[in-house]
Structure formats: structure tokens, C-alpha cells
Amino acid sequence: MTAIELAVPRRMARPPGRALTTLRRGLFGSWLNGLVTLATVALLAVIVPPLLRWLVIDATWSGSAADCRAGDGACWAFIAAKIRFILLAFYPAELQWRPVLACVLMLGLLAATALPRFWRRELAIAWPAVIAACWLLMAGLPGLIAPVSSNQWGGLPVTLIIWAVCFASALPLAVLLALARRSNMAGLRLLSVAYIELMRGIPMVAILYFAMLILPMALPAGQSMDKILRAIIMIALFWAAYIAEVVRGGLQAVPEGQREAAATLGLGYWRIMQLVVLPQALRVVIPGLVNQAIGFLLATSLLAVIGIFDLLNAAKASAADPSWLGFYDEAYLVVAAIYFAFGYGGSRYSLWLERRLHRERRD
Amino acid sequence: MAVHSSPRGWRALVATTLIAASSLTSGAAFAGPTLDKIKERGVIKVGVGTTPGFFAPDSNGKWQGFFIDYGRALAITVFGDPEKAQFTSSSPQQRLPALQSGEFDVLLSGVTVTISRALKLGFHFGPTIFYDGQAILARKETGVKTAAELDGSTIGVQSGTTGELNIADFFRKSGHKFTPVTIEDTSEFIAALEAGRVDAITQDSSDLVGKLTQLKKPDDYILLPERLSKEPLAPAIAGGDDRWLELVNWTVNVTIQAEEWGITSKNVDEFLKSDDPAIKRFLGVDPSLAETIGLDPKWAYTIIKTVGNYGEIFDRHLKPLGWERGYNNLWTKGGLLYSPPFR
């Protein structure tokens, strides 16, 4: 029904029993393929056995730092002792159910958002509600729930909350920016272009320093704003520029005829956008948005430069404890696994969604 | 308002602004804006780093270390409660601007006292609590025994620290050449050295001693004998609050004076029975001194009881990492620690 066609790799029907032939052709089809295959096998033979020995066979699974130093392998005892700190950092231990619950809520919201069957109006209400609930869980409420200063937040909940809140608040702003950039009003267009280009021309670290150092001076005297809140505001403004460009791509993919047809029906600008253009445009850019979201998740590790204990920073600090000194490899490995789970999950999800939306469109 | 329309109105506006501004600044110097803010907030915001022994979180997420104990001591001085210090880690590039912007009330992150930081940037420094010096840790396989033999080598330096300038000065003076490799993160140093990306690394010896214990083969490396610099590490605060500065000064002095008198966290209660009038004043048995200076008579007692004297703090956090007292000993024992009298 529409001219938007996505290049989706479709599974080819393959007669059974040919799999082995295909495999052989793929691996040794030509002399070049054969060479690459052999080189890869050789490389794996060099890398994998020592890695396995370090990861599993020689690893120390329990005990103290001294036991670990006596062995040659990885020190998983260190992770056992530090996993709480890596995931939750300085959050008071007796209240740790709160950040855990916040994480669960946030992951639940992300999972619900990922499934097209939940794409209803309620989701737009659920987002601010869950974010508010998470904030309440983390910060507490004076008098009712024991307050915990944001100075003590850290680890996975901080990474997740900053990421989700920034992305969620950047998206509406980005849509407005993208619309403004394609607007007929020259002044609005210029403003939008200037904003997007300015933000994209600044590195994220500079944005974070701005949030940390310049923003407090810009506030009226005597007023202070929470550091994490400051970071969230600046990052959301920053990410909006990137997302706006993705959304603009989607707007361009919607044929002009759609808008004209809607206009002939007598719809105004906002109704056209809301009912006709944006639903199609956003659908097209979902893979692009997921891609951006993964990139942004990894970028949250830059929060370390302004002293926020995100997941990576907490892992790094965990290896500075004199009684567990220097097990950086293990700490980084655990964090890498967590980031990978999110990144890989996101990319598989994006593929699945593309395929599904494509099927829907053809039906 | 018509103020802006006439030249006279302009002048009035400028005059009012100037008066307002001057009264603001003079008021600030007198009333002690930092201390007021601290008391209103109920916690002291302390900027720290992450160096083993000096400041690092333990497995329960509680900060521990040599400088951390001084943060707790400060909280006792102001609030009588060691838990009223809020520690936040910051990178070397960020900590001084953050102190200036009011993000921190005090930096206990191992800041070196220098004249430009004091006079150009306007920071104030408390007493030196750790006498450090920049040193070089080299790979033994390069065959060097002294820093002079490092001609033409590659040396890792941390960006944004005085160390970066010191090593450049040192090589310029000796006429040798070196290639600096700037590494932002402290923990990356070891990786760079072990991987052979650099022949040597240079940092304050405090950092290098902590690193030696982390190296997989500590025997493959040599700490060169030269000290490239004097690095007196002291608490730093923003200018404009004399009372706050003095509280920082005398909190440090309490730990030094206590060690000089042999008062420790364990025996401090026995010293309450001491006949020495100076000790009586010091511990608040005789409250006359505390009353005149406007502090709780028990503040010094509580500091010693809670975090201990200088020697105890040192032995608790730095001795296990292989530190010797060296310069960081009492003046009576050949060191540089000296507290002015409590009277």
C-alpha cells in the first residue's frame, strides 16, 4: 500500500541435505575463501585455548585477593565480592531493594516498549509514570521514604535511568526539531538547523563539562540543581540533535502525496503530522532509532568524567580497593558483558522488528 | 520603570549595582559563605579521587582511605558527626574548576600546593598532610638505573596534573629527549607499562607505590631514585571563607598534635585524666579554649576517638601498601609534620 520499501533479508527456502554443501562452498568455495578460513582457524587456535585457561581452568572462584594472586587465571572471587558495588555503587546496602526494583521497572518498561502489541496511548503515560516511580525509588521522599542523595547513586540503575530518561525526553524534542527543519517558515528552519549543527559539532564530553561547571553558574545565586539532573538535561538536549536527523530521514521517506491527500481532506498541519506523516515516518526510522539508542547507552560511560558513578566507573573504582587491588580485567569483562547483552539484544530486536513491520505492511 | 531612559537613570542604576556588588563581596568575606552553605546543607561536599590507600570504595560502597579520614575529621569539626561528609570522585582535570564552581566545599584529592594555584587561581590550602614527590617507574629490561639514562625513551604521563609539566622541565634541564604519552586514566598506566607501550611511567610516588602492588611481576620494574618534584598534598578550598580555612587547618593540626602527645584513639580516654593543662584544653576537659574559638569542647577528642591521630591514619591505610613514613613523620622524629600550639 505504500512506496516505502525496506531491504529486509528474507530467509531463502533451502532443500534439506544441502546444508553441508552450502557450508563447504562457503568455507572453501574458492582459494581465497579457503585461505581466509584457514587463517581464521589458526587465529582461533592461538587465542581460544589461553583465553579459556584464563577464564575457566586456572580461574580462582572463591577466596581472597591473595588466593587470586597465587593463581594464574581470572579472579572471579573478586567479582563475587564486588558485584554489588559494580551494579549499585554507593547506594546504602540496607536500601538496595530500591535500585534493584527501579532497574526491574525500567527493564519492564523497555520490554513493553519493544513489543508492538503495547504500542498504545497508555505507553505514553507509562513512560513518565515509570520514570517518576524510578526517581522516587532512587531518591526517596523526605518524610515518607528514606531520602538517598544522588551522590550515592551509581552503577546499573544510574546508567539505565539516565539513558532512558534522556532518550525519552530527547525524542519529542527531536520530532519538533525535525519538523521545524522541514518547515516552510525560514526563521524556524534556520533556528532548527543552527541548533542541530551546533549540538552535533560539540563533543559529548564538552556537553558534560558544561552541565557540571557552567550550568551551576548560570543558575540564580543560591539556587543549586542536582548533578544528575543537570547531566540529564544537557544530554537530552544533545541527543535530540542526533535523533532529529534520524527522524528527518523518516519524514523524507514519506511521499509528498500522503500529505497532499490529507490536506485535501481538510486536515490542518498538526493533524496531518499526527495522523498521517509521523506514524509512517517513525515506523521507517525505528531501526535507526534503535541503532542510536545502543550508541547512546555506550556513550553514558562518559558520565565518569563528571564524577557520576555509572556502571563502567563503578567497575573501575571497585578495583582500587586496597584489599582487592588491581583486578581491572575481571571488572571490565563483567561490565563489557552487560553492555554487550544490551547492545546485542537491541540489534537482534531491531532485525526482528524490521521483519515484522515489513510483513505487516505487505499484509 | 523609566530608569533606563535618562542618562541620570543609567548612572543611578550603575551606582546601585556597584554598591550592591561591593556589599555582596565584602559581606561574603566576612560571613563565610562556604561554611554557611555547609551548615545549611547539613553535609560537607568533599572532592576525592580514586587511588588505593588514599581514597577508594570498599566492597560495601563506603569510601575508605587516608584522605577520606580527613574528610570525616572535618565533618566532626563542623557537625560532630563523621558521617556528615559526602565524598564524590572527580578527575584531575575537573576537580579544581569544580571546587571553584562550588560543586565541592573542600578537595581532599591529593592536590599539590603551588603558587599559581594559590595566587593566580585564588585557591586556599590547608596544612600539607602528605609530602609526596614525583617519581619514575621504569621497566628493568630497558637497563636504566637513573632518570638521566632515560634519554630517547617513551614515558607515560597523566594529563592535567603537575606531573606533566615536571617531567618536561626535568628533561629540558638535562638536555635529554623523551616522548610523552598522555594517559588520562590512572588505571590505564599499568596496562600501558605492562604492554610495553611506554618504557616508564611518571607520577607522584604515592600513586606509583599503589601501582607496584598491582603489577603482575613487580620485580620487572624499578622505581628510579630521583624525585622530580616536591608535591605537598594539602586540602584545597575556594577563596573567600577565612573561618572555613581555619577549621580545615586546625582539624589537620589536631591529628598531628595528638600524635606528638602520644594520644591515640585507644588511649584518649586515659588522657582525659591528664594533669597537663595544655592537654586538658586540647581535649576539652578545660572548656575555656573551645569557648573562645566557638567550637564544641569535645571536637578534638571526637576526632581522635573516631579517626585517630596522624600516625594511626597513616598506618591504617598506607602502611599495608608498603609505605614508609619518610618526610611524613613528626618534626620530632625527623619529618616535616609540625602543629602550631593549641592555646
Tab-separated table of C-alpha atoms in Angstrom, chain B residues 149-268:
chain	number	residue	atom	x	y	z
B	149	GLU	CA	69.597	7.233	31.292
B	150	LEU	CA	66.053	7.543	30.001
B	151	ASP	CA	67.224	9.629	27.016
B	152	GLY	CA	65.027	8.986	23.999
B	153	SER	CA	62.520	6.822	25.838
B	154	THR	CA	58.754	6.896	25.867
B	155	ILE	CA	57.215	7.962	29.169
B	156	GLY	CA	53.579	7.838	30.217
B	157	VAL	CA	52.284	10.974	31.937
B	158	GLN	CA	48.850	11.816	33.278
B	159	SER	CA	47.164	14.729	31.594
B	160	GLY	CA	46.136	17.760	33.584
B	161	THR	CA	48.490	17.148	36.509
B	162	THR	CA	51.622	18.968	37.600
B	163	GLY	CA	53.421	15.747	36.680
B	164	GLU	CA	53.065	16.529	33.003
B	165	LEU	CA	54.959	19.824	33.417
B	166	ASN	CA	57.546	18.471	35.852
B	167	ILE	CA	58.827	15.734	33.588
B	168	ALA	CA	59.086	18.159	30.666
B	169	ASP	CA	61.087	20.566	32.858
B	170	PHE	CA	63.300	17.748	34.112
B	171	PHE	CA	64.245	16.604	30.623
B	172	ARG	CA	64.686	20.113	29.306
B	173	LYS	CA	67.128	20.840	32.106
B	174	SER	CA	69.180	17.708	31.479
B	175	GLY	CA	69.116	18.261	27.700
B	176	HIS	CA	67.709	14.803	27.041
B	177	LYS	CA	64.784	13.938	24.860
B	178	PHE	CA	61.698	11.885	25.652
B	179	THR	CA	58.375	11.158	24.068
B	180	PRO	CA	55.459	11.824	26.396
B	181	VAL	CA	52.425	9.589	26.075
B	182	THR	CA	49.497	11.308	27.711
B	183	ILE	CA	47.193	8.920	29.540
B	184	GLU	CA	44.045	10.303	31.061
B	185	ASP	CA	43.093	7.470	33.324
B	186	THR	CA	45.166	6.367	36.292
B	187	SER	CA	44.319	2.710	35.848
B	188	GLU	CA	45.447	2.752	32.220
B	189	PHE	CA	49.021	3.445	33.303
B	190	ILE	CA	49.736	-0.095	34.401
B	191	ALA	CA	48.223	-1.514	31.268
B	192	ALA	CA	50.426	0.750	29.131
B	193	LEU	CA	53.547	-0.157	31.090
B	194	GLU	CA	52.878	-3.876	31.138
B	195	ALA	CA	52.021	-3.926	27.465
B	196	GLY	CA	55.287	-2.147	26.695
B	197	ARG	CA	53.603	0.842	25.115
B	198	VAL	CA	55.786	3.022	27.310
B	199	ASP	CA	59.271	2.435	28.766
B	200	ALA	CA	58.422	4.168	32.008
B	201	ILE	CA	55.612	5.978	33.750
B	202	THR	CA	55.845	9.021	35.940
B	203	GLN	CA	53.518	10.045	38.708
B	204	ASP	CA	53.634	11.033	42.315
B	205	SER	CA	55.318	8.266	44.267
B	206	SER	CA	52.053	7.833	46.188
B	207	ASP	CA	50.393	6.634	43.017
B	208	LEU	CA	53.356	4.549	41.905
B	209	VAL	CA	53.622	2.632	45.189
B	210	GLY	CA	49.969	1.691	44.852
B	211	LYS	CA	50.662	0.564	41.296
B	212	LEU	CA	53.639	-1.616	42.209
B	213	THR	CA	51.374	-3.906	44.194
B	214	GLN	CA	49.104	-4.297	41.175
B	215	LEU	CA	51.776	-5.267	38.659
B	216	LYS	CA	51.763	-8.912	37.676
B	217	LYS	CA	55.566	-9.120	38.004
B	218	PRO	CA	56.666	-6.299	40.314
B	219	ASP	CA	60.293	-7.457	40.069
B	220	ASP	CA	60.434	-6.489	36.413
B	221	TYR	CA	60.189	-2.812	37.282
B	222	ILE	CA	62.412	-0.341	39.066
B	223	LEU	CA	61.453	2.798	40.941
B	224	LEU	CA	64.185	5.274	39.964
B	225	PRO	CA	65.803	7.120	42.879
B	226	GLU	CA	65.224	10.667	41.611
B	227	ARG	CA	62.350	12.778	42.856
B	228	LEU	CA	61.442	15.171	40.088
B	229	SER	CA	59.391	17.477	42.204
B	230	LYS	CA	58.093	18.459	45.575
B	231	GLU	CA	54.450	17.514	45.823
B	232	PRO	CA	52.994	18.685	49.103
B	233	LEU	CA	49.423	17.385	49.100
B	234	ALA	CA	47.017	19.525	51.072
B	235	PRO	CA	43.299	20.129	51.425
B	236	ALA	CA	42.213	22.844	48.975
B	237	ILE	CA	39.269	25.198	49.344
B	238	ALA	CA	37.921	28.103	47.311
B	239	GLY	CA	38.876	31.592	48.447
B	240	GLY	CA	36.591	33.867	50.408
B	241	ASP	CA	35.894	31.997	53.639
B	242	ASP	CA	38.570	32.505	56.280
B	243	ARG	CA	36.744	30.685	59.041
B	244	TRP	CA	36.305	27.580	56.898
B	245	LEU	CA	40.007	27.682	56.020
B	246	GLU	CA	40.949	27.836	59.693
B	247	LEU	CA	38.664	24.939	60.556
B	248	VAL	CA	40.403	22.883	57.871
B	249	ASN	CA	43.817	23.949	59.218
B	250	TRP	CA	43.106	23.085	62.806
B	251	THR	CA	41.343	19.824	62.038
B	252	VAL	CA	44.575	18.626	60.445
B	253	ASN	CA	46.608	20.046	63.323
B	254	VAL	CA	44.566	18.046	65.828
B	255	THR	CA	45.762	14.770	64.301
B	256	ILE	CA	49.392	15.920	64.264
B	257	GLN	CA	49.362	17.376	67.774
B	258	ALA	CA	47.693	14.237	69.104
B	259	GLU	CA	50.457	12.077	67.720
B	260	GLU	CA	53.074	14.374	69.209
B	261	TRP	CA	51.492	13.931	72.625
B	262	GLY	CA	51.053	10.208	72.052
B	263	ILE	CA	47.278	10.403	72.199
B	264	THR	CA	45.651	7.655	70.145
B	265	SER	CA	42.083	6.535	69.548
B	266	LYS	CA	42.688	3.765	72.069
B	267	ASN	CA	44.207	5.731	74.936
B	268	VAL	CA	42.432	9.062	74.501
